[in-house]
Tab-separated table of C-alpha atoms and ligand atoms in Angstrom:
chain	number	residue	atom	x	y	z
A	1	MET	CA	0.000	0.000	0.000
A	2	THR	CA	1.625	3.243	-1.143
A	3	THR	CA	0.889	6.399	0.791
A	4	TYR	CA	1.059	9.793	-0.891
A	5	SER	CA	1.291	13.013	1.000
A	6	ILE	CA	-0.713	15.685	-0.805
A	7	ALA	CA	-1.041	19.403	-0.106
A	8	LEU	CA	-4.539	20.720	-0.718
A	9	ILE	CA	-4.971	24.398	-1.523
A	10	PRO	CA	-8.697	25.100	-1.915
A	11	GLY	CA	-8.208	28.869	-2.401
A	12	ASP	CA	-11.018	31.294	-3.206
A	13	GLY	CA	-14.374	31.470	-4.975
A	14	ILE	CA	-15.361	28.108	-6.424
A	15	GLY	CA	-11.908	26.688	-5.573
A	16	PRO	CA	-12.958	25.062	-2.265
A	17	GLU	CA	-16.099	23.425	-3.678
A	18	VAL	CA	-14.482	21.954	-6.776
A	19	LEU	CA	-11.478	20.734	-4.808
A	20	ARG	CA	-13.765	19.070	-2.263
A	21	GLU	CA	-15.229	16.977	-5.101
A	22	GLY	CA	-11.779	16.255	-6.478
A	23	LYS	CA	-10.691	14.962	-3.104
A	24	LYS	CA	-13.885	12.918	-2.802
A	25	VAL	CA	-13.143	11.135	-6.074
A	26	MET	CA	-9.482	10.654	-5.139
A	27	ASP	CA	-10.614	9.071	-1.856
A	28	ALA	CA	-12.863	6.687	-3.777
A	29	VAL	CA	-10.037	5.779	-6.112
A	30	ALA	CA	-7.746	5.102	-3.172
A	31	GLN	CA	-10.207	2.480	-1.927
A	32	VAL	CA	-10.093	0.538	-5.166
A	33	ALA	CA	-6.492	1.136	-6.237
A	34	GLY	CA	-4.725	0.184	-3.037
A	35	ILE	CA	-3.241	3.550	-2.250
A	36	THR	CA	-3.587	5.878	0.719
A	37	TRP	CA	-3.732	9.648	0.694
A	38	ASN	CA	-2.282	11.705	3.445
A	39	TRP	CA	-4.038	15.059	2.908
A	40	LYS	CA	-2.895	18.305	4.407
A	41	GLU	CA	-4.963	21.373	3.752
A	42	TYR	CA	-3.377	24.829	3.488
A	43	PRO	CA	-5.365	28.037	3.908
A	44	PHE	CA	-3.685	30.114	1.194
A	45	GLY	CA	-6.192	32.429	-0.398
A	46	ALA	CA	-7.712	35.863	0.023
A	47	GLU	CA	-8.937	35.526	3.656
A	48	HIS	CA	-5.622	34.209	4.876
A	49	TRP	CA	-3.628	36.847	3.025
A	50	LEU	CA	-5.758	39.688	4.359
A	51	LYS	CA	-5.379	38.357	7.912
A	52	HIS	CA	-1.777	37.162	7.967
A	53	ARG	CA	0.148	38.096	4.877
A	54	LYS	CA	-1.026	41.582	3.968
A	55	GLY	CA	1.792	43.557	2.376
A	56	LEU	CA	3.463	40.435	1.052
A	57	PRO	CA	3.538	40.381	-2.770
A	58	THR	CA	2.694	36.668	-2.731
A	59	LEU	CA	-0.040	34.553	-1.131
A	60	MET	CA	2.578	32.234	0.328
A	61	SER	CA	5.761	33.067	2.193
A	62	GLU	CA	9.088	31.285	1.620
A	63	GLU	CA	8.373	29.033	4.618
A	64	ASP	CA	4.985	28.174	3.150
A	65	MET	CA	6.699	27.179	-0.087
A	66	ALA	CA	9.207	25.035	1.760
A	67	ALA	CA	6.297	23.256	3.481
A	68	LEU	CA	4.528	22.646	0.158
A	69	GLY	CA	7.747	21.306	-1.303
A	70	LYS	CA	7.761	18.417	1.173
A	71	HIS	CA	4.615	16.828	-0.265
A	72	ASP	CA	4.378	14.358	-3.128
A	73	ALA	CA	2.090	16.740	-5.013
A	74	VAL	CA	-0.037	19.859	-4.620
A	75	TYR	CA	-3.737	19.674	-5.501
A	76	PHE	CA	-4.976	23.180	-6.135
A	77	GLY	CA	-8.466	24.697	-6.466
A	78	ALA	CA	-8.335	28.307	-7.659
A	79	VAL	CA	-7.384	31.713	-6.298
A	80	GLY	CA	-8.664	35.187	-7.098
A	81	ASP	CA	-10.754	37.532	-5.020
A	82	PRO	CA	-11.689	41.153	-5.661
A	83	ARG	CA	-10.295	42.205	-2.243
A	84	VAL	CA	-6.742	41.157	-3.092
A	85	PRO	CA	-4.587	42.718	-5.834
A	86	GLU	CA	-4.595	40.551	-8.915
A	87	SER	CA	-0.810	40.392	-9.020
A	88	VAL	CA	-0.694	38.857	-5.515
A	89	GLU	CA	-3.084	36.060	-6.402
A	90	GLN	CA	-1.821	35.279	-9.883
A	91	ALA	CA	1.878	36.082	-10.044
A	92	GLY	CA	2.086	35.592	-6.275
A	93	ALA	CA	0.498	32.160	-6.144
A	94	LEU	CA	0.279	30.368	-9.491
A	95	LEU	CA	3.409	31.755	-11.119
A	96	TRP	CA	5.223	31.703	-7.790
A	97	MET	CA	4.664	27.931	-7.499
A	98	ARG	CA	5.496	27.288	-11.141
A	99	PHE	CA	8.813	29.139	-10.862
A	100	TYR	CA	9.746	28.177	-7.312
A	101	PHE	CA	9.377	24.450	-7.934
A	102	ASP	CA	10.590	24.714	-11.518
A	103	GLN	CA	7.380	23.185	-12.852
A	104	TYR	CA	8.545	23.726	-16.379
A	105	ILE	CA	5.868	21.586	-18.014
A	106	ASN	CA	2.277	22.723	-18.155
A	107	LEU	CA	0.408	19.693	-19.418
A	108	ARG	CA	-3.089	20.523	-20.616
A	109	PRO	CA	-4.900	17.638	-22.279
A	110	ALA	CA	-7.875	18.457	-24.476
A	111	LYS	CA	-10.120	15.431	-24.873
A	112	LEU	CA	-13.746	15.382	-25.943
A	113	LEU	CA	-15.245	13.015	-23.397
A	114	ARG	CA	-18.200	10.706	-23.961
A	115	GLY	CA	-21.372	12.588	-23.075
A	116	VAL	CA	-19.967	16.066	-23.772
A	117	THR	CA	-20.945	18.109	-26.819
A	118	SER	CA	-18.292	20.114	-28.610
A	119	PRO	CA	-19.276	23.543	-29.951
A	120	LEU	CA	-17.634	22.363	-33.183
A	121	ALA	CA	-20.235	20.638	-35.333
A	122	GLY	CA	-20.183	16.913	-35.880
A	123	LYS	CA	-17.464	15.918	-33.411
A	124	LYS	CA	-17.861	12.571	-31.712
A	125	ALA	CA	-16.297	11.478	-28.424
A	126	HIS	CA	-12.503	11.259	-28.667
A	127	ASP	CA	-12.430	12.880	-32.127
A	128	ILE	CA	-10.651	15.657	-30.289
A	129	ASN	CA	-7.899	14.174	-28.178
A	130	PHE	CA	-4.572	15.917	-27.907
A	131	TYR	CA	-2.118	17.274	-25.379
A	132	VAL	CA	-1.030	20.862	-25.162
A	133	VAL	CA	2.426	20.864	-23.600
A	134	ARG	CA	2.975	24.452	-22.580
A	135	GLU	CA	6.433	25.667	-21.611
A	136	ASN	CA	5.941	26.996	-18.101
A	137	SER	CA	9.064	28.816	-16.998
A	138	GLU	CA	10.311	31.223	-19.677
A	139	ASP	CA	9.195	33.374	-22.613
A	140	PHE	CA	7.137	36.463	-21.767
A	141	TYR	CA	6.423	35.201	-18.264
A	142	ILE	CA	9.822	35.998	-16.797
A	143	GLY	CA	8.717	39.465	-15.699
A	144	LEU	CA	11.522	41.368	-17.376
A	145	GLY	CA	10.525	44.866	-18.332
A	146	ALA	CA	10.022	48.411	-17.193
A	147	ARG	CA	7.526	51.187	-17.330
A	148	PHE	CA	8.199	54.886	-17.575
A	149	SER	CA	5.548	57.114	-16.101
A	150	GLY	CA	6.546	60.190	-17.992
A	151	ARG	CA	7.085	62.023	-14.703
A	152	GLN	CA	10.805	61.320	-14.429
A	153	SER	CA	13.253	64.192	-14.509
A	154	HIS	CA	15.163	64.999	-17.641
A	155	GLU	CA	18.325	63.503	-16.093
A	156	GLU	CA	16.624	60.231	-15.265
A	157	LEU	CA	15.188	59.954	-18.749
A	158	THR	CA	18.561	60.658	-20.310
A	159	LEU	CA	20.088	57.923	-18.201
A	160	GLN	CA	17.328	55.431	-19.068
A	161	ARG	CA	17.689	56.248	-22.721
A	162	ALA	CA	21.449	55.658	-22.585
A	163	LEU	CA	21.020	52.362	-20.733
A	164	PHE	CA	18.391	51.185	-23.148
A	165	LYS	CA	20.537	52.103	-26.119
A	166	ALA	CA	23.584	50.356	-24.686
A	167	ARG	CA	21.616	47.230	-23.819
A	168	PHE	CA	19.211	46.886	-26.730
A	169	LYS	CA	20.753	49.033	-29.470
A	170	VAL	CA	17.492	50.895	-29.792
A	171	ASP	CA	17.067	54.610	-29.233
A	172	ILE	CA	13.808	55.291	-27.441
A	173	ASP	CA	13.796	59.074	-27.674
A	174	LEU	CA	11.826	59.763	-24.487
A	175	GLU	CA	10.789	63.300	-23.637
A	176	PRO	CA	9.503	64.350	-20.220
A	177	GLY	CA	5.797	63.575	-20.198
A	178	ASP	CA	6.103	60.585	-22.524
A	179	GLU	CA	4.874	57.274	-21.192
A	180	MET	CA	6.523	54.087	-22.276
A	181	ALA	CA	6.640	50.444	-21.270
A	182	TYR	CA	8.399	47.390	-22.510
A	183	GLN	CA	8.427	43.751	-21.586
A	184	ILE	CA	10.602	41.154	-23.141
A	185	GLY	CA	10.568	37.410	-23.417
A	186	ALA	CA	13.613	35.257	-23.017
A	187	MET	CA	14.317	31.660	-23.829
A	188	THR	CA	17.268	29.466	-23.070
A	189	GLY	CA	18.390	26.558	-25.185
A	190	ARG	CA	18.073	24.306	-22.175
A	191	GLY	CA	14.605	25.614	-21.358
A	192	ALA	CA	13.415	24.973	-24.902
A	193	GLU	CA	15.027	21.582	-25.090
A	194	ARG	CA	13.572	20.147	-21.904
A	195	VAL	CA	9.970	20.922	-22.810
A	196	ILE	CA	10.288	19.837	-26.439
A	197	ARG	CA	11.908	16.621	-25.304
A	198	TYR	CA	9.054	16.084	-22.860
A	199	GLY	CA	6.658	16.442	-25.802
A	200	PHE	CA	8.482	13.798	-27.807
A	201	GLU	CA	8.742	11.464	-24.833
A	202	LEU	CA	5.022	11.881	-24.228
A	203	ALA	CA	4.325	11.017	-27.868
A	204	LYS	CA	6.540	7.965	-27.587
A	205	ARG	CA	4.902	6.798	-24.351
A	206	LYS	CA	1.400	7.233	-25.760
A	207	LYS	CA	2.369	5.703	-29.125
A	208	LEU	CA	1.570	8.874	-31.038
A	209	SER	CA	3.164	9.736	-34.339
A	210	ARG	CA	3.358	13.525	-34.496
A	211	VAL	CA	4.562	16.419	-32.382
A	212	THR	CA	3.437	19.890	-33.439
A	213	VAL	CA	5.721	22.696	-32.318
A	214	VAL	CA	4.048	26.105	-32.221
A	215	HIS	CA	6.011	29.292	-32.905
A	216	LYS	CA	6.051	32.763	-34.432
A	217	ALA	CA	9.584	32.635	-35.800
A	218	ASN	CA	8.548	34.493	-38.942
A	219	VAL	CA	8.343	37.684	-36.878
A	220	LEU	CA	9.996	37.054	-33.506
A	221	THR	CA	13.025	35.564	-35.159
A	222	LYS	CA	15.420	35.530	-32.227
A	223	ILE	CA	13.437	33.868	-29.497
A	224	TYR	CA	11.467	31.452	-31.668
A	225	GLY	CA	14.421	30.902	-33.972
A	226	LEU	CA	16.204	29.302	-31.053
A	227	TRP	CA	13.022	27.430	-30.201
A	228	LEU	CA	12.674	25.917	-33.691
A	229	GLU	CA	16.334	25.009	-34.053
A	230	THR	CA	16.100	23.232	-30.735
A	231	ALA	CA	13.015	21.383	-31.965
A	232	ASP	CA	14.890	20.239	-35.089
A	233	ARG	CA	17.724	18.952	-32.990
A	234	VAL	CA	15.568	17.082	-30.494
A	235	ALA	CA	13.399	15.611	-33.267
A	236	MET	CA	16.441	13.932	-34.836
A	237	GLU	CA	16.559	11.647	-31.811
A	238	TYR	CA	13.006	10.449	-32.542
A	239	PRO	CA	13.089	9.288	-36.158
A	240	THR	CA	9.697	7.578	-35.969
A	241	ILE	CA	7.871	10.669	-34.730
A	242	GLU	CA	7.070	13.446	-37.173
A	243	LEU	CA	7.981	17.005	-36.205
A	244	GLU	CA	5.489	19.540	-37.499
A	245	LYS	CA	6.058	23.278	-37.081
A	246	THR	CA	3.078	25.601	-37.151
A	247	ILE	CA	2.785	29.335	-36.689
A	248	VAL	CA	0.613	30.171	-33.732
A	249	ASP	CA	-2.061	32.142	-35.596
A	250	ALA	CA	-2.518	29.345	-38.106
A	251	THR	CA	-2.607	26.857	-35.249
A	252	THR	CA	-5.680	28.545	-33.790
A	253	MET	CA	-7.403	28.218	-37.141
A	254	TRP	CA	-6.591	24.514	-37.412
A	255	PHE	CA	-7.695	23.851	-33.822
A	256	VAL	CA	-11.154	24.870	-35.000
A	257	ARG	CA	-11.104	23.481	-38.524
A	258	ARG	CA	-9.431	20.162	-37.919
A	259	PRO	CA	-8.744	19.407	-34.267
A	260	GLU	CA	-8.523	15.665	-35.044
A	261	TRP	CA	-5.145	16.320	-36.598
A	262	PHE	CA	-3.380	17.193	-33.373
A	263	GLN	CA	-1.684	14.731	-31.038
A	264	VAL	CA	0.984	16.517	-28.996
A	265	VAL	CA	1.271	20.286	-29.343
A	266	VAL	CA	4.312	21.908	-27.734
A	267	ALA	CA	4.064	25.665	-27.298
A	268	PRO	CA	6.060	28.484	-25.737
A	269	ASN	CA	4.588	29.827	-22.525
A	270	MET	CA	2.384	32.654	-23.751
A	271	PHE	CA	1.103	30.999	-26.923
A	272	GLY	CA	0.474	27.908	-24.797
A	273	ASP	CA	-1.621	29.972	-22.400
A	274	ILE	CA	-3.784	31.226	-25.240
A	275	ILE	CA	-4.193	28.076	-27.285
A	276	SER	CA	-4.962	25.942	-24.236
A	277	ASP	CA	-8.080	28.016	-23.534
A	278	LEU	CA	-9.094	27.586	-27.148
A	279	ALA	CA	-8.429	23.852	-26.951
A	280	ALA	CA	-10.509	23.664	-23.758
A	281	SER	CA	-13.480	25.318	-25.392
A	282	THR	CA	-13.462	22.791	-28.240
A	283	VAL	CA	-13.973	19.987	-25.714
A	284	GLY	CA	-16.845	21.564	-23.826
A	285	GLY	CA	-15.318	24.497	-21.984
A	286	MET	CA	-13.284	25.272	-18.911
A	287	GLY	CA	-15.324	22.826	-16.865
A	288	PHE	CA	-13.463	20.009	-18.605
A	289	ALA	CA	-9.950	21.412	-18.747
A	290	PRO	CA	-7.358	20.189	-16.244
A	291	GLY	CA	-3.742	21.217	-16.042
A	292	GLY	CA	-0.621	19.750	-14.521
A	293	ASN	CA	2.258	22.040	-13.600
A	294	ILE	CA	4.938	19.448	-13.651
A	295	ASN	CA	8.529	19.057	-12.697
A	296	PRO	CA	9.144	15.598	-14.141
A	297	ASP	CA	11.930	15.029	-11.648
A	298	ARG	CA	9.920	14.450	-8.482
A	299	LYS	CA	12.984	14.957	-6.308
A	300	ALA	CA	13.841	18.328	-7.855
A	301	GLY	CA	10.467	19.970	-7.268
A	302	VAL	CA	6.906	19.194	-6.302
A	303	SER	CA	4.257	19.328	-9.054
A	304	MET	CA	0.909	21.072	-8.859
A	305	PHE	CA	-2.422	20.003	-10.382
A	306	GLU	CA	-5.296	22.393	-10.975
A	307	PRO	CA	-8.338	23.075	-13.089
A	308	ILE	CA	-7.334	25.689	-15.674
A	309	HIS	CA	-10.349	27.825	-14.827
A	310	GLY	CA	-10.154	30.543	-12.228
A	311	SER	CA	-12.020	31.155	-8.977
A	312	ALA	CA	-15.162	32.668	-10.572
A	313	PRO	CA	-15.966	34.658	-7.384
A	314	LYS	CA	-19.573	35.331	-8.397
A	315	HIS	CA	-20.326	31.591	-8.504
A	316	GLY	CA	-18.354	30.816	-5.338
A	317	GLY	CA	-20.222	29.154	-2.465
A	318	LEU	CA	-23.252	28.303	-4.620
A	319	ASN	CA	-22.299	24.645	-5.067
A	320	LYS	CA	-22.991	24.844	-8.791
A	321	ALA	CA	-19.562	24.842	-10.480
A	322	ASN	CA	-18.554	21.921	-12.661
A	323	PRO	CA	-15.949	19.915	-10.716
A	324	VAL	CA	-14.895	17.715	-13.643
A	325	ALA	CA	-11.827	19.811	-14.542
A	326	THR	CA	-10.573	19.469	-10.971
A	327	ILE	CA	-11.337	15.743	-10.907
A	328	LEU	CA	-9.421	15.331	-14.175
A	329	ALA	CA	-6.564	17.312	-12.622
A	330	GLY	CA	-6.592	14.576	-9.986
A	331	LYS	CA	-6.257	12.097	-12.807
A	332	LEU	CA	-3.136	13.937	-14.010
A	333	MET	CA	-1.817	13.819	-10.457
A	334	LEU	CA	-2.305	10.039	-10.341
A	335	ASP	CA	-0.480	9.716	-13.655
A	336	HIS	CA	2.388	11.786	-12.315
A	337	LEU	CA	2.618	9.588	-9.227
A	338	GLY	CA	2.841	6.517	-11.458
A	339	GLU	CA	-0.704	5.304	-10.693
A	340	GLU	CA	-1.770	4.973	-14.314
A	341	ARG	CA	-4.493	2.398	-13.737
A	342	ALA	CA	-6.133	4.522	-11.074
A	343	ALA	CA	-5.859	7.504	-13.413
A	344	GLU	CA	-7.701	5.634	-16.176
A	345	LEU	CA	-10.421	4.702	-13.743
A	346	VAL	CA	-11.059	8.363	-12.890
A	347	GLU	CA	-11.475	9.335	-16.513
A	348	GLN	CA	-13.705	6.379	-17.218
A	349	ALA	CA	-15.925	7.235	-14.255
A	350	CYS	CA	-16.234	10.852	-15.428
A	351	GLU	CA	-17.184	9.709	-18.904
A	352	ASP	CA	-19.697	7.133	-17.682
A	353	VAL	CA	-21.485	9.717	-15.552
A	354	LEU	CA	-21.433	12.347	-18.296
A	355	GLU	CA	-22.668	9.867	-20.853
A	356	ALA	CA	-25.486	8.632	-18.620
A	357	GLY	CA	-26.506	12.303	-18.575
A	358	LYS	CA	-28.650	12.197	-15.443
A	359	ILE	CA	-26.276	14.410	-13.490
A	360	ARG	CA	-25.118	17.530	-15.313
A	361	THR	CA	-23.944	20.891	-14.060
A	362	TYR	CA	-25.312	24.209	-15.331
A	363	ASP	CA	-22.456	24.847	-17.787
A	364	VAL	CA	-23.580	21.860	-19.852
A	365	GLY	CA	-27.276	22.594	-19.619
A	366	GLY	CA	-28.075	20.713	-16.416
A	367	THR	CA	-29.235	21.706	-12.956
A	368	SER	CA	-27.178	19.334	-10.805
A	369	SER	CA	-24.953	20.684	-8.078
A	370	CYS	CA	-21.203	20.510	-7.884
A	371	SER	CA	-21.381	18.002	-5.043
A	372	ALA	CA	-23.971	15.827	-6.846
A	373	MET	CA	-21.550	15.577	-9.757
A	374	GLY	CA	-18.700	14.642	-7.410
A	375	ASP	CA	-20.886	12.073	-5.620
A	376	ALA	CA	-21.908	10.446	-8.892
A	377	ILE	CA	-18.332	10.176	-10.147
A	378	ALA	CA	-17.021	8.853	-6.822
A	379	GLU	CA	-19.813	6.276	-6.759
A	380	ARG	CA	-19.031	5.217	-10.303
A	381	VAL	CA	-15.358	4.768	-9.392
A	382	LEU	CA	-16.430	2.340	-6.664
A	383	GLN	CA	-18.671	0.452	-9.111
A	384	LEU	CA	-15.807	0.108	-11.559
A	385	ARG	CA	-13.732	-1.584	-8.879
A	386	PRO	CA	-11.499	-3.949	-10.831
B	401	IPM	C1	-3.386	30.042	-16.702
B	401	IPM	C2	-3.706	31.443	-16.265
B	401	IPM	C3	-2.442	32.049	-15.651
B	401	IPM	C4	-1.392	32.129	-16.742
B	401	IPM	C5	-2.623	33.406	-14.964
B	401	IPM	C6	-3.773	33.443	-14.013
B	401	IPM	C7	-1.345	33.830	-14.261
B	401	IPM	O1	-4.194	32.176	-17.326
B	401	IPM	O2	-3.022	29.220	-15.842
B	401	IPM	O3	-3.512	29.751	-17.887
B	401	IPM	O4	-1.341	33.098	-17.482
B	401	IPM	O5	-0.621	31.186	-16.833
B	402	MG	MG1	-4.578	30.994	-19.071
């Protein structure tokens, strides 16, 4: 009997209610898969920050992070509350975990489950079934940039202009009163390589034949030039897997026109953010979109599993949110822990309940509650007992 120690972060808004259902299903799975969960709940979220962390730019302190790092995984609901600055809850919780634990893979499967209708006409279950592998540690997310208010003195502006020119070989001709901001993305060869390799390894493990690498190297030649050259190099090690390179704008078009085509799609951080929401909506919306923020080396950093959706404060506490994305995030967590059979069981139970159609949440035209959905899926897991 393997025991896993899991940190639970319910968070704000609908976070606590969807995570409660996720935990419920994980507890059911434990009963049939011969594993034990050792849950520890953490209070990080708006209330806790306002009471104990106010002034801190992050929801969690360094000590909090060290505590999280001791678990086998983090199971996360959602954060976001109008009373707390957005930067604290997003950069200071989600991005903070991704960077701190070097969760450089953001795995976001898009699968049209049995019983779910795609907004794209004529798609049957599993017609859409691909993985978005989003780079999660570099690109435009590194926070490198500056903003000029226009209120600086002439001397300050002259200095900034000189620094900018020396560093970037661009003259930004700022006059007092001018406002200006810039933000740059950066990529390292190693950063590109590790995520592209993960994409190929995933394809190999799942017996898939194509990896699509998304870019915009026709315009952003430096950053995505390095990205594509790295892809070429990695692909040579996988002669049986096709490397396809697509420009991000065209990729969005093909996601809609021919989603069946895609198998593994590896994208730089920001494009990955955008196309994963699009991918989610083709398989029924954010209620069905889980994400794994993964450091594949379990010793090097803990991984975090979450629904991609946010905290939806206006729906919070109403027990109506769709918990399936969170339950599927639990499936990704099981996969990461090496419990593949248990992971399969979770997905099958979700599909069986969705296909039966008796229990449906409001986002897919039903009236069932969040907890009724969780109950039904947990019950189905127990029925599927191998
Ligand atoms: C996501 C979200 C986050 C991101 C935000 C909330 C920081 O959009 O997980 O996709 O941009 O990565
Ligand atoms: Mg996003």
